[in-house]
XYZ file of C-alpha atoms in Angstrom:
402
model
C 64.247 10.775 -8.451
C 63.444 7.102 -8.621
C 61.932 5.960 -11.948
C 60.717 2.468 -11.595
C 58.127 2.163 -14.359
C 60.194 0.076 -16.691
C 61.414 -2.334 -14.011
C 58.074 -2.616 -12.250
C 56.382 -4.006 -15.395
C 58.374 -7.170 -14.762
C 56.800 -7.634 -11.283
C 53.377 -7.702 -9.752
C 53.010 -4.605 -7.680
C 50.783 -6.428 -5.089
C 53.629 -8.831 -4.456
C 56.084 -5.952 -3.806
C 53.588 -4.296 -1.507
C 52.976 -7.594 0.312
C 56.701 -8.225 0.783
C 57.299 -4.786 2.221
C 54.310 -5.181 4.507
C 55.759 -8.443 5.910
C 59.049 -6.624 6.429
C 57.286 -3.783 8.314
C 55.441 -6.274 10.425
C 58.797 -7.962 11.262
C 60.568 -4.823 12.301
C 57.597 -3.463 14.225
C 57.174 -6.817 16.064
C 60.818 -6.463 17.047
C 59.904 -3.193 18.725
C 56.654 -4.064 20.427
C 57.388 -7.582 21.555
C 59.798 -6.439 24.241
C 56.918 -4.904 26.253
C 55.448 -8.340 27.066
C 58.861 -9.846 27.844
C 60.294 -7.266 30.234
C 59.903 -9.208 33.527
C 61.584 -12.308 32.064
C 64.397 -10.298 30.523
C 65.003 -8.324 33.680
C 65.245 -11.566 35.771
C 67.500 -13.253 33.208
C 70.053 -10.441 32.773
C 69.960 -9.490 36.502
C 68.489 -5.947 36.461
C 65.291 -4.484 37.967
C 62.272 -4.272 35.676
C 62.546 -0.449 35.721
C 66.121 -0.632 34.429
C 65.126 -3.160 31.785
C 62.440 -0.671 30.671
C 65.259 1.587 29.548
C 65.627 -0.792 26.609
C 62.393 0.744 25.319
C 63.597 4.260 25.907
C 66.878 3.697 24.122
C 65.101 2.014 21.265
C 62.939 5.096 20.719
C 65.891 7.519 20.965
C 67.973 5.557 18.504
C 65.093 5.319 16.105
C 64.263 9.054 16.452
C 67.862 10.248 15.914
C 69.375 7.487 13.887
C 66.604 7.207 11.209
C 67.024 10.728 9.737
C 70.846 10.512 10.034
C 70.976 7.117 8.383
C 68.681 8.386 5.557
C 71.042 11.258 4.863
C 74.165 9.006 4.894
C 72.656 6.380 2.650
C 70.750 8.666 0.214
C 73.037 7.601 -2.727
C 72.864 3.883 -1.996
C 70.765 1.758 -4.395
C 67.327 1.281 -2.872
C 66.960 -2.568 -3.190
C 70.341 -3.093 -1.663
C 69.576 -0.662 1.120
C 66.275 -2.427 1.846
C 68.081 -5.703 2.020
C 70.775 -4.282 4.306
C 68.123 -2.911 6.739
C 66.410 -6.294 6.932
C 69.826 -8.080 7.355
C 70.474 -5.708 10.284
C 67.077 -6.605 11.671
C 67.913 -10.325 11.498
C 71.309 -9.926 13.090
C 69.956 -7.628 15.860
C 67.125 -10.019 16.768
C 69.577 -12.951 16.886
C 71.900 -10.875 19.011
C 69.012 -10.214 21.377
C 68.354 -13.927 21.558
C 71.953 -14.752 22.629
C 72.854 -11.596 24.557
C 74.465 -12.560 27.844
C 74.415 -9.142 29.524
C 72.296 -6.035 29.796
C 74.858 -4.070 27.804
C 74.840 -6.527 24.942
C 71.090 -6.507 24.888
C 71.051 -2.731 24.795
C 73.410 -2.718 21.807
C 71.239 -5.266 19.999
C 68.076 -3.237 20.574
C 69.856 -0.181 19.165
C 70.538 -2.113 16.011
C 66.863 -3.178 15.740
C 65.738 0.510 16.181
C 68.039 1.726 13.455
C 66.892 -1.080 11.085
C 63.257 -0.187 11.676
C 63.616 3.548 11.275
C 65.638 3.297 8.053
C 63.479 0.520 6.553
C 60.223 2.427 6.925
C 61.756 5.513 5.341
C 63.241 3.660 2.341
C 60.203 1.373 1.876
C 57.851 4.413 1.842
C 60.077 6.037 -0.787
C 60.149 2.888 -2.914
C 56.397 2.452 -2.833
C 55.758 6.097 -3.712
C 57.958 5.623 -6.789
C 56.787 2.112 -7.726
C 52.994 2.624 -7.898
C 50.930 4.950 -9.984
C 50.166 8.276 -8.231
C 46.507 7.459 -7.563
C 47.527 4.374 -5.668
C 50.346 5.878 -3.549
C 48.236 6.438 -0.453
C 46.991 2.907 -0.557
C 50.469 1.465 -0.871
C 51.783 3.533 2.020
C 48.759 2.524 4.031
C 49.510 -1.224 3.450
C 53.122 -0.590 4.592
C 51.914 0.841 7.863
C 49.409 -1.943 8.089
C 52.367 -4.079 9.126
C 52.752 -1.906 12.194
C 49.045 -2.255 12.977
C 49.267 -6.035 12.861
C 52.336 -6.001 15.023
C 50.482 -4.359 17.850
C 47.605 -6.831 17.803
C 49.303 -10.024 16.619
C 53.108 -9.694 16.930
C 53.094 -8.503 20.515
C 50.623 -11.056 22.072
C 52.020 -13.992 20.055
C 55.516 -12.995 21.029
C 54.473 -12.893 24.673
C 52.839 -16.354 24.404
C 55.975 -17.831 22.850
C 58.095 -16.251 25.541
C 55.888 -17.563 28.333
C 55.976 -21.043 26.832
C 59.594 -21.347 25.648
C 61.497 -18.378 27.073
C 62.037 -14.825 25.829
C 65.092 -15.755 23.742
C 62.993 -18.048 21.544
C 60.701 -15.132 20.878
C 63.574 -13.206 19.369
C 64.657 -16.174 17.313
C 61.150 -16.154 15.856
C 61.411 -12.435 15.174
C 64.706 -13.097 13.398
C 63.089 -15.804 11.235
C 60.305 -13.373 10.340
C 62.761 -10.702 9.341
C 64.755 -13.258 7.415
C 61.635 -14.114 5.409
C 61.256 -10.423 4.659
C 64.880 -10.243 3.538
C 64.390 -13.105 1.084
C 61.294 -11.488 -0.167
C 63.129 -8.197 -0.880
C 65.770 -9.999 -2.991
C 63.195 -12.109 -4.846
C 60.288 -9.626 -5.372
C 61.758 -6.144 -5.415
C 63.358 -5.114 -8.652
C 66.764 -3.447 -8.913
C 66.080 0.189 -8.157
C 68.085 3.132 -9.423
C 69.225 5.713 -6.894
C 68.078 8.640 -8.951
C 69.217 12.117 -8.174
C 69.104 12.570 -4.396
C 69.783 16.292 -4.781
C 71.859 18.397 -2.477
C 71.652 17.779 1.231
C 71.007 21.493 2.014
C 68.111 21.631 -0.439
C 66.600 18.383 0.923
C 66.760 19.708 4.460
C 65.085 22.984 3.392
C 62.356 21.023 1.634
C 61.674 18.957 4.793
C 61.792 21.870 7.208
C 59.685 24.397 5.183
C 56.579 25.857 6.796
C 53.885 23.527 5.365
C 56.054 20.478 6.017
C 56.416 21.560 9.684
C 52.607 21.672 9.921
C 52.421 18.111 8.603
C 55.018 16.935 11.053
C 53.031 18.705 13.794
C 50.005 16.603 12.841
C 52.021 13.487 13.377
C 53.431 14.653 16.722
C 50.185 15.874 18.200
C 47.719 13.271 16.880
C 49.967 10.292 17.833
C 50.773 11.749 21.185
C 47.043 11.722 22.025
C 46.530 8.223 20.537
C 49.532 6.647 22.289
C 48.533 8.203 25.611
C 45.403 6.012 25.562
C 46.735 2.984 23.724
C 49.715 2.505 26.049
C 47.317 2.013 28.899
C 44.421 0.441 26.908
C 44.261 -2.683 29.113
C 43.742 -0.900 32.417
C 41.264 1.419 30.639
C 39.261 -1.493 29.393
C 39.243 -3.051 32.797
C 38.521 0.090 34.864
C 36.109 1.896 32.529
C 34.376 -0.846 30.614
C 34.677 -3.454 33.388
C 36.084 -6.061 30.992
C 37.594 -9.293 32.173
C 40.537 -11.031 30.394
C 38.366 -12.595 27.718
C 36.628 -9.359 26.825
C 39.929 -7.453 26.850
C 41.218 -9.902 24.233
C 38.093 -9.390 22.242
C 38.466 -5.618 22.416
C 42.134 -5.791 21.291
C 41.038 -7.956 18.370
C 38.481 -5.301 17.553
C 41.199 -2.708 17.699
C 43.074 -4.742 15.090
C 39.975 -4.842 12.846
C 39.798 -1.051 13.219
C 43.368 -0.523 12.159
C 42.806 -2.612 9.036
C 39.598 -0.679 8.232
C 41.477 2.606 8.805
C 44.226 1.575 6.393
C 41.617 0.692 3.771
C 39.826 4.050 4.188
C 43.084 5.999 3.954
C 44.064 4.044 0.811
C 41.063 5.406 -1.004
C 42.091 9.000 -0.709
C 43.982 10.215 -3.755
C 47.296 11.941 -2.908
C 46.110 15.186 -4.458
C 43.111 15.265 -2.090
C 44.896 14.430 1.163
C 45.001 18.064 2.216
C 41.211 18.354 1.944
C 40.475 15.244 3.913
C 43.253 15.330 6.589
C 41.484 17.894 8.898
C 38.380 15.685 8.966
C 40.414 12.570 9.688
C 42.322 14.207 12.497
C 39.174 15.710 13.943
C 37.555 12.237 13.892
C 40.522 10.906 15.962
C 40.161 13.764 18.471
C 36.389 13.141 18.748
C 36.892 9.352 19.182
C 39.296 10.029 22.016
C 37.032 12.571 23.641
C 34.021 10.208 23.731
C 35.979 7.043 24.332
C 34.911 6.788 27.983
C 31.243 7.325 27.126
C 31.382 4.590 24.471
C 33.212 2.167 26.838
C 30.494 2.583 29.471
C 27.760 1.887 26.965
C 26.362 -1.317 25.468
C 28.524 -0.551 22.398
C 31.746 -0.784 24.477
C 33.536 -3.080 22.052
C 33.166 -0.376 19.398
C 35.542 1.954 21.316
C 38.808 0.224 20.454
C 37.607 -0.371 16.895
C 36.980 3.310 16.425
C 40.258 4.347 18.021
C 42.313 2.045 15.857
C 40.483 2.983 12.769
C 40.786 6.714 13.343
C 44.461 6.512 14.107
C 45.374 4.452 11.095
C 43.545 6.706 8.710
C 45.739 9.615 9.801
C 49.130 7.926 9.815
C 49.394 6.926 6.071
C 47.719 10.117 4.985
C 50.362 12.283 6.645
C 53.233 10.066 5.445
C 52.081 10.196 1.851
C 51.417 13.916 1.947
C 54.817 14.784 3.429
C 56.702 12.686 0.889
C 54.743 14.096 -2.024
C 55.107 17.663 -0.833
C 58.891 17.243 -0.209
C 59.448 16.078 -3.791
C 61.314 13.073 -5.133
C 64.800 14.195 -4.058
C 63.771 14.741 -0.439
C 61.117 12.109 -0.086
C 63.282 9.633 1.757
C 64.441 12.159 4.284
C 60.869 13.414 4.773
C 59.747 9.870 5.436
C 62.591 9.280 7.969
C 61.888 12.503 9.771
C 58.238 11.661 9.998
C 59.003 8.252 11.399
C 61.270 9.910 13.894
C 58.579 12.315 14.934
C 56.149 9.451 15.360
C 58.655 7.819 17.737
C 58.920 11.047 19.724
C 55.124 11.141 19.848
C 55.068 7.661 21.201
C 57.454 8.666 24.074
C 55.403 11.838 24.749
C 52.117 9.944 24.698
C 53.290 7.273 27.030
C 54.636 9.928 29.391
C 51.367 11.935 29.202
C 49.345 8.900 30.093
C 51.737 8.106 32.924
C 51.305 11.625 34.370
C 47.559 11.307 34.257
C 47.676 8.065 36.274
C 50.473 9.148 38.592
C 48.580 12.308 39.759
C 45.660 10.132 40.745
C 43.121 11.024 38.110
C 42.754 7.402 37.090
C 42.107 5.646 33.703
C 38.777 7.513 33.311
C 40.702 10.729 32.449
C 43.151 9.234 29.971
C 40.975 9.698 26.870
C 39.702 13.186 27.567
C 43.262 14.431 28.316
C 44.578 12.664 25.171
C 41.950 14.459 23.066
C 43.673 17.759 23.866
C 46.827 17.211 21.756
C 44.697 15.508 19.119
C 42.478 18.511 18.998
C 45.526 20.795 18.526
C 46.520 18.518 15.646
C 43.368 19.592 13.865
C 44.710 23.104 13.697
C 47.996 21.847 12.116
C 45.923 19.807 9.677
C 43.983 22.929 8.679
C 47.277 24.611 7.980
C 48.203 21.717 5.718
C 44.906 22.140 3.893
C 45.435 25.871 3.525
C 48.893 25.359 2.048
C 47.530 22.920 -0.489
C 44.792 25.408 -1.471
C 47.314 28.219 -1.805
C 49.517 25.985 -3.928
C 46.630 25.033 -6.251
C 45.570 28.702 -6.499
C 49.165 29.620 -7.489
C 49.245 26.977 -10.206
C 45.892 28.121 -11.564
C 46.973 31.757 -11.486
C 50.200 30.894 -13.301
C 48.235 28.911 -15.906
C 45.896 31.770 -16.424
């Protein structure tokens, strides 16, 4: 396992957390920014927009498959060096995107970005779990995922604005600069980290694929499928259901960002040992928020809808990640983190597809949230299984002690 206590005394933990949050913001912006640039990219490299959209699909596939594989291959590599290597890959991939002269070259560059993101999030989660006291682990992981939240509400629109003003290639140069700042921060602020004992591969896989762990992964898959089904189409929902114009849509998205920050703060206050108790309530809150989203958006409190959705989702995400890594144990924590990030990517693809089906069959934006509440509601069952496994574990410890 990683034992960082002696090294971390030389550093301020908030600085380490802040640096890794900047890195997560950089790698997440590299993912999301493409959405606002697709028409420009398609025209520049000479492909239809639909074909250019496959850059998003390939990104998700590489992240989903490559993250766990890379975590296994690199499990004996020193952590700081590995963090730096992932950020270096993020820099190179973003610059490659900026200079890519063909669709194939751009596809390869996006694959590099996807691998960097997936591996970084796994390793950074593992480092934070080891670096901070147990009572602060959930808060640290929440800050890390806060970088993702900020990327959706700041990185994406700012990248689109830069692309509109100066061209999409300049946007990727800016992303490379941001990732480069994160790389420098890793070398300056993160101490040299021992590898620890990664354990045998077979035992790590068994730890990650055990029954309670599968329930935790199911929470990620189902809850985020529901969330992404709505968030992917949040702009047409705000226009069609709430009747918002461009200015109010911008205000609603800003409110969503406030909600994600609030959700991270709430999640950070849950002690790791109590996550199992609180997770069902957190997932149920997300399901309810999705279920009543249309009602809220048609009320005088319409701006509260995106705030509640962002807050509910970003309570669940860090809670599940922290619980999975703690339950897997130190030797398998990195693999557990990578697999959960992979499952989250799969949930993103499923959620976008689910929302697309709702719209394609003619139900309209009004039905997106109620349909999305179905998988989120199923996630509550998985969260109850997580809670039951924690209770059984505590009872077993008490019985053994008695």
